[in-house]
Coordinates of C-alpha atoms in Angstrom, one line a residue:
M1 CA 85.0 172.0 -152.0
E2 CA 87.3 173.7 -149.6
N3 CA 88.6 170.4 -148.2
D4 CA 90.2 167.8 -150.4
T5 CA 89.7 164.8 -148.5
P6 CA 87.9 162.1 -150.4
A7 CA 84.4 161.2 -149.5
S8 CA 82.1 158.0 -150.5
A9 CA 79.5 158.5 -153.0
H10 CA 77.2 157.4 -149.7
Q11 CA 78.6 159.9 -147.9
L12 CA 78.1 162.6 -150.5
N13 CA 74.3 161.8 -151.1
L14 CA 73.8 162.3 -147.4
M15 CA 75.9 165.7 -147.4
V16 CA 73.7 166.8 -150.5
L17 CA 70.4 166.0 -148.9
A18 CA 71.6 167.5 -145.9
G19 CA 72.4 170.8 -147.3
M20 CA 76.0 170.5 -146.3
Q21 CA 79.0 171.3 -147.7
S22 CA 81.6 168.3 -147.0
D23 CA 85.0 168.5 -145.5
V24 CA 85.5 165.2 -146.1
Q25 CA 86.5 163.7 -149.4
P26 CA 86.4 159.5 -150.3
P27 CA 88.8 157.7 -148.4
E28 CA 92.0 156.2 -151.0
N29 CA 90.5 152.9 -152.7
N30 CA 86.9 153.2 -152.1
P31 CA 85.2 153.5 -155.1
G32 CA 83.2 156.9 -156.0
F33 CA 81.0 158.1 -158.7
F34 CA 84.1 158.6 -161.4
G35 CA 86.0 155.4 -159.9
D36 CA 88.3 154.9 -157.0
T37 CA 88.8 158.1 -156.2
L38 CA 87.5 162.0 -157.0
T39 CA 89.0 165.0 -157.9
P40 CA 88.1 168.6 -156.1
D41 CA 86.0 168.9 -159.6
Q42 CA 84.4 165.7 -159.7
T43 CA 83.3 166.1 -156.3
N44 CA 81.5 169.5 -157.2
F45 CA 80.5 167.9 -160.4
A46 CA 78.8 164.4 -158.5
L47 CA 77.3 166.9 -155.9
A48 CA 75.7 169.1 -158.4
L49 CA 74.2 165.7 -160.0
R50 CA 73.0 164.1 -157.1
H51 CA 71.6 167.7 -155.6
R52 CA 69.8 168.1 -159.0
A53 CA 68.4 164.6 -158.8
I54 CA 66.6 165.2 -155.4
E55 CA 64.9 168.1 -156.4
A56 CA 63.4 166.4 -159.1
S57 CA 62.7 163.1 -156.8
A58 CA 58.9 162.5 -157.1
N59 CA 59.2 161.9 -153.6
A60 CA 58.8 164.3 -150.9
M61 CA 62.5 164.9 -149.4
I62 CA 63.1 166.3 -146.2
V63 CA 66.3 167.4 -144.1
T64 CA 65.9 168.3 -140.8
S65 CA 68.0 168.7 -137.7
A66 CA 69.4 166.3 -135.0
I67 CA 69.5 168.8 -132.4
A68 CA 66.5 168.1 -129.9
P69 CA 63.6 168.9 -129.3
G70 CA 63.2 170.9 -132.0
F71 CA 64.9 168.5 -135.0
K72 CA 63.8 171.6 -137.5
I73 CA 63.6 171.4 -141.3
E74 CA 66.3 173.1 -143.1
Y75 CA 65.7 171.6 -146.5
V76 CA 62.5 170.3 -148.0
N77 CA 62.5 169.7 -152.2
P78 CA 59.8 170.7 -154.8
A79 CA 57.8 167.0 -154.8
F80 CA 57.0 168.2 -150.7
E81 CA 55.9 171.6 -151.7
N82 CA 53.7 169.7 -155.0
I83 CA 52.4 167.0 -152.3
T84 CA 51.9 169.3 -149.1
G85 CA 50.7 172.3 -150.8
Y86 CA 53.6 174.2 -148.2
S87 CA 56.3 176.1 -149.8
A88 CA 60.1 175.8 -148.6
A89 CA 59.8 179.0 -146.9
E90 CA 56.6 178.2 -144.7
V91 CA 58.1 174.8 -143.3
I92 CA 61.8 175.8 -143.1
G93 CA 62.3 176.2 -139.2
R94 CA 59.4 174.2 -138.1
N95 CA 59.1 170.7 -136.8
C96 CA 57.4 168.0 -139.0
K97 CA 55.0 167.2 -136.6
F98 CA 52.9 170.0 -137.8
M99 CA 51.8 167.3 -140.3
Q100 CA 50.2 165.5 -138.5
G101 CA 47.4 168.3 -137.4
T102 CA 45.8 167.6 -134.4
D103 CA 46.2 163.6 -135.3
L104 CA 48.9 162.8 -133.0
D105 CA 47.8 159.6 -131.5
Q106 CA 48.6 157.7 -134.2
P107 CA 50.1 154.7 -132.8
E108 CA 53.1 154.3 -135.9
L109 CA 54.7 157.5 -135.2
E110 CA 56.5 155.9 -131.7
E111 CA 58.4 154.1 -134.6
I112 CA 59.8 157.4 -136.1
R113 CA 60.0 158.7 -132.3
A114 CA 62.5 155.5 -131.6
A115 CA 64.3 155.9 -134.7
I116 CA 65.6 159.5 -133.7
R117 CA 66.2 158.8 -130.2
E118 CA 67.9 155.6 -131.2
R119 CA 69.8 157.6 -134.0
R120 CA 68.9 154.6 -136.5
E121 CA 66.7 153.9 -139.6
G122 CA 62.9 154.0 -139.3
N123 CA 59.7 153.5 -141.2
T124 CA 55.7 153.3 -141.1
V125 CA 52.5 154.7 -142.7
L126 CA 51.0 157.8 -141.1
R127 CA 48.5 159.7 -141.7
N128 CA 49.8 163.3 -142.7
Y129 CA 47.2 166.4 -143.8
R130 CA 48.0 169.1 -146.5
K131 CA 47.7 172.6 -146.2
D132 CA 44.1 172.4 -147.4
G133 CA 43.2 169.9 -144.4
S134 CA 43.0 167.3 -146.8
M135 CA 44.3 163.8 -145.6
F136 CA 46.9 162.0 -147.0
W137 CA 48.8 158.3 -146.3
N138 CA 52.5 159.1 -146.4
H139 CA 54.9 156.0 -146.2
L140 CA 57.6 157.7 -144.3
Y141 CA 61.5 157.0 -144.5
V142 CA 63.6 158.6 -141.8
A143 CA 67.7 157.8 -141.9
P144 CA 70.1 159.7 -139.6
V145 CA 72.7 161.5 -141.5
R146 CA 76.6 161.4 -140.0
N147 CA 79.5 163.5 -140.0
N148 CA 83.1 162.3 -140.6
Q149 CA 83.1 161.6 -137.0
G150 CA 80.3 159.8 -137.3
I151 CA 78.0 161.5 -134.9
V152 CA 74.6 162.2 -136.1
T153 CA 74.3 166.0 -137.6
H154 CA 70.9 166.0 -139.0
F155 CA 67.6 163.6 -140.2
V156 CA 66.9 163.0 -143.8
A157 CA 63.4 161.5 -144.6
S158 CA 61.8 160.4 -147.8
Q159 CA 57.6 160.8 -148.2
Y160 CA 56.0 158.8 -150.5
D161 CA 52.1 159.7 -151.3
I162 CA 49.9 156.2 -150.9
T163 CA 46.7 157.5 -151.0
V164 CA 45.5 155.6 -153.6
A165 CA 46.9 152.5 -152.9
K166 CA 45.2 152.8 -149.4
N167 CA 41.9 153.8 -150.7
N168 CA 42.3 150.7 -153.5
E169 CA 43.3 148.4 -150.3
A170 CA 40.0 150.1 -148.3
K171 CA 37.7 149.6 -151.3
L172 CA 39.3 145.7 -151.6
M173 CA 38.7 145.7 -147.7
R174 CA 35.1 146.8 -147.6
M175 CA 34.2 144.3 -150.7
A176 CA 35.5 141.5 -148.6
Y177 CA 33.5 142.3 -145.6
H178 CA 30.5 144.0 -146.5
D179 CA 27.6 143.4 -148.8
E180 CA 28.1 145.2 -152.1
L181 CA 23.9 146.0 -152.4
T182 CA 23.2 147.2 -149.3
G183 CA 26.3 148.4 -147.4
L184 CA 25.7 146.3 -144.5
P185 CA 28.4 143.6 -143.0
N186 CA 28.8 140.1 -144.7
R187 CA 28.8 136.9 -143.3
A188 CA 32.0 137.3 -143.0
L189 CA 32.8 140.4 -141.2
L190 CA 29.2 139.1 -139.1
R191 CA 31.0 136.2 -137.9
D192 CA 34.0 138.3 -136.9
R193 CA 32.3 140.8 -134.8
L194 CA 29.7 137.7 -133.2
L195 CA 33.0 136.3 -132.1
Q196 CA 34.5 139.5 -130.5
V197 CA 30.7 140.3 -129.0
L198 CA 31.0 136.8 -127.1
A199 CA 34.3 136.9 -125.8
L200 CA 33.2 140.3 -124.5
A201 CA 30.3 138.7 -122.9
G202 CA 31.6 135.8 -121.7
R203 CA 34.2 138.1 -119.9
Y204 CA 31.8 140.4 -118.4
N205 CA 28.6 137.9 -117.8
R206 CA 26.8 139.8 -120.5
Q207 CA 23.8 138.3 -122.4
V208 CA 23.7 138.4 -126.2
W209 CA 21.2 138.2 -128.2
V210 CA 21.0 136.9 -132.2
L211 CA 18.1 137.8 -134.2
F212 CA 17.5 136.2 -138.0
I213 CA 14.7 138.2 -140.1
S214 CA 13.4 136.6 -143.3
L215 CA 11.1 138.4 -145.5
N216 CA 8.0 136.6 -146.6
R217 CA 7.6 135.7 -150.1
F218 CA 10.0 138.3 -151.5
K219 CA 10.5 136.3 -154.3
I220 CA 7.1 137.4 -155.7
I221 CA 8.5 141.1 -155.8
N222 CA 11.7 139.7 -157.6
D223 CA 9.8 137.8 -160.4
S224 CA 6.9 140.2 -160.9
F225 CA 9.3 143.5 -161.1
G226 CA 12.8 142.3 -161.7
H227 CA 16.2 142.6 -160.0
K228 CA 16.3 146.3 -159.9
A229 CA 12.7 146.6 -158.0
S230 CA 14.1 144.2 -155.5
D231 CA 17.4 145.5 -155.0
R232 CA 15.8 148.9 -154.1
F233 CA 13.5 147.3 -152.0
L234 CA 16.4 145.3 -149.8
T235 CA 18.4 148.2 -149.8
I236 CA 15.8 150.8 -148.3
I237 CA 15.0 148.0 -145.6
A238 CA 18.7 147.2 -144.7
H239 CA 18.9 150.8 -144.4
R240 CA 16.4 150.9 -142.1
L241 CA 17.3 147.7 -139.9
R242 CA 20.6 149.6 -139.6
D243 CA 18.9 153.0 -138.4
A244 CA 16.7 151.6 -135.7
I245 CA 19.2 149.5 -133.5
R246 CA 22.2 151.2 -131.3
E247 CA 25.5 151.5 -132.4
S248 CA 27.0 148.8 -130.4
D249 CA 24.6 146.5 -132.4
T250 CA 25.1 145.2 -135.8
A251 CA 22.9 145.0 -138.7
A252 CA 24.3 142.4 -141.3
R253 CA 23.0 140.9 -144.6
W254 CA 23.2 136.9 -144.4
G255 CA 21.0 136.1 -147.5
D256 CA 19.0 137.1 -150.6
D257 CA 16.4 138.2 -148.3
E258 CA 17.7 137.3 -145.0
F259 CA 19.4 139.5 -142.2
I260 CA 21.2 138.9 -139.0
I261 CA 21.1 141.6 -136.0
V262 CA 23.3 141.1 -133.0
M263 CA 22.6 143.0 -130.0
Q264 CA 24.3 143.2 -126.7
E265 CA 23.0 143.7 -123.4
Q266 CA 23.8 144.3 -119.8
P267 CA 24.0 141.4 -117.3
A268 CA 20.2 140.7 -116.0
G269 CA 19.0 142.5 -119.1
K270 CA 16.0 141.1 -120.8
L271 CA 15.2 141.7 -124.6
A272 CA 11.8 143.5 -124.6
M273 CA 9.3 142.7 -126.7
S274 CA 8.9 146.3 -127.8
A275 CA 12.5 145.9 -129.6
L276 CA 11.4 143.0 -131.9
Q277 CA 8.1 144.3 -132.5
R278 CA 9.7 148.1 -133.3
L279 CA 12.2 145.9 -136.0
I280 CA 8.8 144.3 -137.5
A281 CA 7.5 147.6 -138.0
V282 CA 10.5 149.3 -139.6
V283 CA 10.4 146.3 -142.0
N284 CA 6.3 146.9 -142.8
R285 CA 6.3 150.2 -143.3
A286 CA 5.4 151.4 -147.0
I287 CA 7.6 151.3 -149.4
V288 CA 6.5 153.6 -152.8
F289 CA 7.6 152.1 -155.7
G290 CA 6.9 153.8 -159.1
E291 CA 3.2 155.5 -157.9
Q292 CA 2.4 152.4 -155.9
E293 CA 3.2 151.3 -152.3
F294 CA 4.1 147.6 -151.5
F295 CA 4.4 146.7 -147.8
V296 CA 7.0 143.6 -147.2
T297 CA 6.1 141.5 -144.0
C298 CA 9.1 139.4 -142.3
S299 CA 9.5 136.1 -139.7
M300 CA 12.0 136.6 -136.7
G301 CA 13.9 133.9 -135.0
V302 CA 15.7 134.9 -131.8
S303 CA 18.8 132.8 -130.1
R304 CA 20.8 134.3 -127.2
Y305 CA 24.0 133.7 -125.6
P306 CA 24.3 131.7 -123.6
Q307 CA 21.2 129.9 -123.0
D308 CA 20.8 128.5 -126.8
G309 CA 25.0 128.2 -127.2
D310 CA 27.9 129.3 -126.5
H311 CA 29.3 129.8 -130.3
V312 CA 29.1 131.7 -133.4
D313 CA 27.5 129.0 -135.4
M314 CA 25.1 127.4 -133.1
L315 CA 23.8 130.9 -132.4
L316 CA 23.4 131.3 -136.1
D317 CA 21.7 128.3 -136.9
R318 CA 19.4 128.3 -133.9
A319 CA 17.7 131.8 -134.5
D320 CA 17.4 130.6 -138.4
I321 CA 15.2 127.4 -136.9
A322 CA 13.3 129.5 -134.8
A323 CA 12.9 132.2 -138.2
H324 CA 11.4 129.1 -140.1
H325 CA 8.9 128.1 -136.8
A326 CA 8.0 131.9 -136.7
K327 CA 7.2 131.6 -140.7
R328 CA 5.2 128.7 -140.2
K329 CA 3.1 130.6 -137.7
G330 CA 2.3 133.5 -140.0
D331 CA 2.9 137.1 -141.5
N332 CA 5.0 139.6 -139.0
D333 CA 5.9 136.8 -135.5
F334 CA 8.9 136.4 -134.3
Q335 CA 9.7 133.3 -132.1
F336 CA 12.5 132.3 -129.6
H337 CA 14.1 129.2 -129.8
T338 CA 13.4 126.2 -128.0
A339 CA 15.1 122.7 -127.0
D340 CA 12.2 121.1 -129.0
M341 CA 12.9 123.0 -132.1
N342 CA 16.2 121.2 -132.6
Q343 CA 13.9 118.3 -133.1
M344 CA 11.9 119.5 -135.1
A345 CA 14.4 121.0 -137.8
L346 CA 16.2 117.4 -137.9
K347 CA 12.8 116.3 -139.0
R348 CA 12.2 118.6 -141.5
L349 CA 15.6 118.0 -142.7
R350 CA 14.8 113.9 -143.3
V351 CA 11.2 115.6 -144.4
E352 CA 13.3 117.7 -147.4
A353 CA 15.9 114.7 -148.2
A354 CA 13.0 112.1 -148.8
L355 CA 10.8 114.6 -150.8
R356 CA 13.3 114.8 -153.0
L357 CA 13.6 111.0 -153.5
A358 CA 9.8 110.9 -154.2
I359 CA 10.1 113.3 -156.3
E360 CA 12.5 110.8 -158.8
R361 CA 10.7 107.8 -157.6
E362 CA 7.2 109.4 -158.2
E363 CA 5.7 108.4 -154.8
F364 CA 2.9 110.7 -155.2
V365 CA -0.7 109.9 -155.6
L366 CA -3.9 112.1 -156.2
H367 CA -7.1 111.5 -154.6
Y368 CA -10.4 113.3 -155.9
Q369 CA -13.3 114.8 -153.7
P370 CA -16.2 115.3 -155.5
Q371 CA -18.2 118.8 -156.4
V372 CA -21.8 118.7 -156.4
D373 CA -24.6 120.4 -157.8
L374 CA -26.7 121.7 -155.5
S375 CA -29.6 121.6 -158.0
S376 CA -29.4 118.5 -159.7
G377 CA -27.6 116.5 -156.8
A378 CA -24.7 115.3 -159.7
I379 CA -21.3 115.2 -159.4
T380 CA -20.1 118.2 -161.8
G381 CA -16.2 118.6 -160.9
M382 CA -13.7 117.1 -158.3
E383 CA -10.4 119.1 -156.6
A384 CA -7.2 117.0 -156.9
L385 CA -5.4 116.3 -153.5
I386 CA -1.8 115.2 -153.2
R387 CA -1.2 112.3 -151.2
W388 CA 2.4 111.2 -150.6
Q389 CA 2.9 107.5 -150.5
Q390 CA 5.9 107.3 -148.2
P391 CA 7.8 103.7 -147.9
E392 CA 8.5 104.0 -144.5
E393 CA 5.6 105.9 -143.0
G394 CA 2.7 104.9 -145.3
L395 CA -0.1 107.6 -146.8
L396 CA 0.8 111.4 -145.6
Y397 CA -1.2 114.2 -146.1
P398 CA -0.2 117.3 -147.3
A399 CA -0.1 119.1 -144.1
D400 CA 3.0 116.5 -143.5
F401 CA 5.5 118.2 -146.2
I402 CA 3.9 121.0 -148.5
D403 CA 4.9 123.7 -145.9
I404 CA 8.4 122.2 -146.5
A405 CA 8.0 121.9 -150.5
E406 CA 7.1 125.4 -150.4
E407 CA 9.9 126.2 -148.7
T408 CA 12.3 124.7 -150.3
G409 CA 11.4 125.1 -153.9
L410 CA 10.2 121.4 -154.2
I411 CA 7.0 122.4 -154.4
I412 CA 7.1 123.2 -158.1
P413 CA 8.0 120.2 -159.9
I414 CA 5.8 118.5 -157.3
G415 CA 2.6 121.1 -158.4
T416 CA 3.7 120.8 -162.1
W417 CA 3.5 116.7 -161.1
V418 CA 0.0 117.5 -160.1
L419 CA -1.2 119.4 -162.5
R420 CA 0.1 116.3 -165.2
A421 CA -1.6 113.9 -163.5
A422 CA -4.8 115.8 -163.0
C423 CA -4.6 116.5 -166.4
S424 CA -4.3 113.0 -167.8
Q425 CA -6.5 111.4 -165.1
N426 CA -9.5 113.2 -166.4
K427 CA -8.4 112.6 -170.3
Q428 CA -8.6 109.1 -169.3
W429 CA -12.1 109.0 -167.9
Q430 CA -13.3 110.8 -170.4
E431 CA -11.6 108.5 -173.1
A432 CA -13.0 105.5 -171.0
G433 CA -16.6 107.4 -171.1
L434 CA -16.9 108.8 -167.9
P435 CA -18.9 111.6 -167.7
S436 CA -17.4 114.6 -168.7
I437 CA -16.3 116.7 -165.7
K438 CA -13.8 119.7 -164.6
V439 CA -10.8 119.0 -162.1
A440 CA -9.8 121.7 -160.5
V441 CA -6.0 121.9 -159.2
N442 CA -4.6 124.0 -156.5
L443 CA -1.6 126.3 -157.6
S444 CA 0.9 127.6 -154.5
A445 CA 2.6 130.4 -154.5
R446 CA 5.6 129.2 -155.9
Q447 CA 4.0 128.4 -158.7
F448 CA 1.9 131.2 -159.4
A449 CA 5.3 133.4 -159.3
Q450 CA 7.0 131.5 -162.2
Q451 CA 7.4 133.2 -165.2
N452 CA 6.8 130.9 -167.9
L453 CA 3.5 129.7 -165.7
S454 CA 1.0 129.7 -168.5
E455 CA 3.3 127.9 -171.2
T456 CA 3.5 125.2 -168.7
I457 CA 0.2 124.9 -168.3
A458 CA -0.7 124.9 -172.2
K459 CA 2.0 122.4 -172.9
I460 CA 0.6 120.0 -170.0
L461 CA -3.0 120.3 -171.7
A462 CA -1.7 119.6 -174.9
D463 CA 0.5 116.5 -173.8
S464 CA -2.8 115.2 -172.0
G465 CA -5.1 116.2 -174.5
L466 CA -7.9 117.8 -172.2
S467 CA -9.8 120.3 -173.2
P468 CA -8.9 123.7 -171.1
K469 CA -12.7 124.5 -170.4
Q470 CA -12.4 120.9 -168.2
L471 CA -9.1 122.5 -166.1
E472 CA -10.0 124.8 -162.9
L473 CA -7.0 126.6 -161.6
E474 CA -7.4 127.1 -157.4
L475 CA -5.7 130.0 -156.1
T476 CA -6.0 131.3 -152.3
E477 CA -7.6 135.2 -151.7
S478 CA -4.8 136.0 -150.1
L479 CA -1.9 135.1 -152.7
I480 CA -3.6 136.8 -155.1
M481 CA -4.3 139.8 -153.1
N482 CA -0.3 140.3 -152.1
D483 CA 0.0 142.1 -155.6
V484 CA -3.7 142.6 -157.0
D485 CA -1.8 144.2 -160.4
Q486 CA 0.9 141.5 -161.1
A487 CA -1.9 138.8 -160.3
I488 CA -4.3 140.5 -162.9
G489 CA -1.7 139.9 -165.6
V490 CA -0.6 136.6 -164.9
L491 CA -4.3 135.1 -164.5
R492 CA -5.0 137.1 -167.7
N493 CA -2.3 134.9 -169.5
I494 CA -4.2 131.9 -168.0
K495 CA -7.8 132.9 -168.9
A496 CA -6.7 133.3 -172.3
L497 CA -5.8 129.7 -172.5
G498 CA -9.6 128.8 -172.0
V499 CA -8.9 127.6 -168.5
G500 CA -11.5 128.1 -165.4
I501 CA -10.0 130.3 -162.2
S502 CA -11.3 130.0 -158.7
V503 CA -9.9 131.6 -155.8
D504 CA -10.0 129.2 -152.9
D505 CA -10.5 130.1 -149.1
F506 CA -12.9 133.1 -150.0
G507 CA -13.5 135.6 -146.8
T508 CA -10.5 134.9 -144.8
G509 CA -8.3 137.8 -147.0
Y510 CA -9.0 141.4 -147.4
S511 CA -10.2 141.7 -150.9
S512 CA -12.1 144.6 -151.7
L513 CA -14.7 145.0 -154.3
S514 CA -13.2 147.4 -156.4
Y515 CA -10.5 144.5 -156.8
L516 CA -12.4 141.5 -157.3
K517 CA -14.2 143.6 -160.3
R518 CA -10.7 143.3 -162.0
L519 CA -10.0 139.8 -161.3
P520 CA -10.5 137.7 -164.2
I521 CA -12.0 134.5 -162.2
D522 CA -14.7 132.2 -162.4
V523 CA -15.8 130.7 -158.9
L524 CA -15.7 131.7 -155.4
K525 CA -15.0 129.0 -152.9
I526 CA -16.2 130.0 -149.2
D527 CA -13.9 128.9 -147.1
R528 CA -15.0 126.0 -144.4
T529 CA -14.8 127.9 -141.5
F530 CA -17.6 130.2 -142.2
V531 CA -19.6 127.0 -143.6
S532 CA -18.6 124.9 -140.2
D533 CA -20.5 127.7 -138.3
I534 CA -24.1 127.5 -140.0
G535 CA -26.5 126.8 -137.1
A536 CA -24.1 127.4 -134.5
G537 CA -23.1 130.5 -132.5
D538 CA -24.9 133.9 -133.4
G539 CA -25.6 133.8 -137.4
D540 CA -22.4 135.8 -138.0
D541 CA -20.7 133.2 -140.3
A542 CA -24.3 132.2 -141.6
A543 CA -25.1 136.1 -142.6
I544 CA -21.4 136.2 -144.1
V545 CA -22.0 133.3 -146.5
T546 CA -25.0 134.5 -147.5
S547 CA -23.3 137.8 -148.4
I548 CA -20.6 135.8 -150.6
I549 CA -23.1 134.3 -152.4
T550 CA -25.0 137.7 -153.3
L551 CA -22.1 139.4 -154.1
A552 CA -20.2 136.4 -156.2
H553 CA -24.0 136.4 -158.3
A554 CA -23.9 139.9 -158.7
L555 CA -19.9 139.8 -160.5
K556 CA -21.6 136.6 -162.3
L557 CA -19.5 134.0 -160.5
R558 CA -20.2 130.6 -159.5
V559 CA -20.1 129.7 -155.9
I560 CA -18.9 126.3 -154.1
A561 CA -19.1 125.9 -150.4
E562 CA -16.0 124.0 -149.4
G563 CA -16.3 121.6 -145.7
V564 CA -20.2 120.7 -145.8
E565 CA -20.6 117.8 -143.0
T566 CA -24.5 118.1 -142.3
E567 CA -27.6 118.3 -143.8
Q568 CA -28.6 121.8 -141.7
Q569 CA -25.7 123.0 -143.6
L570 CA -26.5 121.9 -146.8
N571 CA -29.9 123.1 -146.6
Y572 CA -29.0 126.7 -145.7
L573 CA -27.0 126.6 -148.4
R574 CA -29.4 125.9 -151.1
G575 CA -31.9 128.1 -149.4
S576 CA -29.3 130.9 -150.2
G577 CA -29.1 130.1 -153.6
C578 CA -25.2 128.5 -153.6
D579 CA -24.0 126.7 -156.7
E580 CA -22.4 124.1 -155.7
M581 CA -20.9 122.0 -152.4
Q582 CA -18.0 120.2 -151.4
G583 CA -17.8 117.9 -148.5
Y584 CA -17.8 115.1 -146.2
F585 CA -21.6 114.8 -146.3
F586 CA -21.5 114.1 -149.8
S587 CA -17.8 111.8 -150.1
R588 CA -14.2 112.3 -148.6
P589 CA -11.7 112.5 -150.8
V590 CA -11.1 108.8 -152.4
T591 CA -8.8 107.1 -154.4
A592 CA -9.0 107.8 -158.6
E593 CA -10.2 104.2 -158.6
A594 CA -12.7 104.9 -156.0
F595 CA -13.9 108.4 -157.8
A596 CA -14.4 106.2 -160.9
Q597 CA -16.7 104.2 -159.5
L598 CA -18.4 107.0 -158.2
L599 CA -18.8 108.2 -161.7
Q600 CA -20.1 105.3 -163.1
S601 CA -22.6 104.8 -160.8
G602 CA -24.3 107.6 -160.9
K603 CA -24.3 108.9 -157.1
Q604 CA -26.1 112.2 -156.2
L605 CA -27.3 114.0 -152.9
I606 CA -30.2 112.5 -151.8
S607 CA -33.3 114.5 -152.2
E608 CA -35.5 112.8 -149.7
T609 CA -33.5 114.2 -146.9
V610 CA -32.9 117.7 -147.9
T611 CA -35.4 120.6 -147.5
E612 CA -35.6 123.9 -148.4
Q613 CA -34.2 126.3 -146.4
L614 CA -37.6 128.4 -145.7

């Protein structure tokens, strides 16, 4: 140094950063690197030490002129070169803004500009761009460098690359607000977006629709093929829904097999039915898994702002309620929320709570409807039908509670109780000396999807002591045909126990002969809708009945006709070769005590009133 005037350690550091020779020395009595004062040799050594420290720093260091408007770069350290890819020669004399590329509208830049204008320290986080064009996150700290007169001659900037930390932060944010499987917004982000949409809609008098989409019987896919397959199905459907809506709309995952779509419209706009049908069609498209094609159906509920509510939870709840109503109407249906639905939803909640108590208190009873041989007129079997002896409302029929039990999963313990009670009752009658007949028990979709179904049936038979050949399980045609290959596997396991299997409501589904041949079944039950029209109309239903009987016998299956109520129906069925009948013509479903009396009496079809169909 040419000047022997002492300088403080902080001043020396700033001088090194600025690449300047000091014209001041540390003031007297101000502690320095070596003590209170520095000799010229000590000053030179301290400057060299600090210079080497800055050169070795992992942070990028930049020294610029304080002269506007250029604020030209006068020094960068090796870390700057490593981080940005620019050499010192390429940046000396340039303004730092080249590091923002075309990304000059970052709000955070204003803090740095203000710090330079006001000749003060400042710091912020910016997006910077390397020489190769790649972006990195930069935590920038800027401080003024003053000479001994207190005039700012330079600025020193420290850059810290926080890209890794920012990326980790983004991942955590995405995990917090997006569904991990599908990548769609999760409940938290959905609520936030819906809140913003409603605020905007309220301000500009716009309408908003909330669509609740529930996949039907998706649990069967999960139980049949496992989580990996069901995850793939869900991901495909999620991406289809996301791609089918506008950028201004939101598709989110709400639950395991439930999605929410928020749609915005202009004032007086109407949600076109075609838009809802298009979304249903998107879900319905075939999904290829392995070498097979699978089809998924859905139910959709719609709530509207402001008609159905003015806040997030109300709109979501009412869309959910509407979706439940759509599900009860059938596959691929949609329903708009109405005021009546709220009362129905409250009623369903009360029924669900009461059902849970009913299971604990065993408030259920079984009634039995005889199945009669059309040749001999004798009772050969019976169908067990559940009733609920509700303490407040009296005897309730399945239509009052089975749908709710199915939706909530309560059908599984209820169904197990029915199976156990029916087997035990049949065994008790046999031990009491009554005729040995089979008992038919219905299986629900949820029961059929249980992994341990055959084991449960085997245990109930063992506990009750009933012979497997005196038990027959009934499944609807649509349930079996939903996934034939999976159904065949389950039915074979049941059949191996020696239990009979019947297809209920036959003729209402979409069975093909090729599938029917593969099913290990014993009985076809003709749906009552075909039987009820025998003797009325143009005779098409009667022809269908005859065709079903012929088909069943060709496959060596027994045929039972349900809903037989008139002598004319009975005569036609007998003349067509039907094996058995079940219906009010012989007996309504009756209590266990009344059914025991039927067996004891030996009641038969009255042959004198029956004439053969010519």
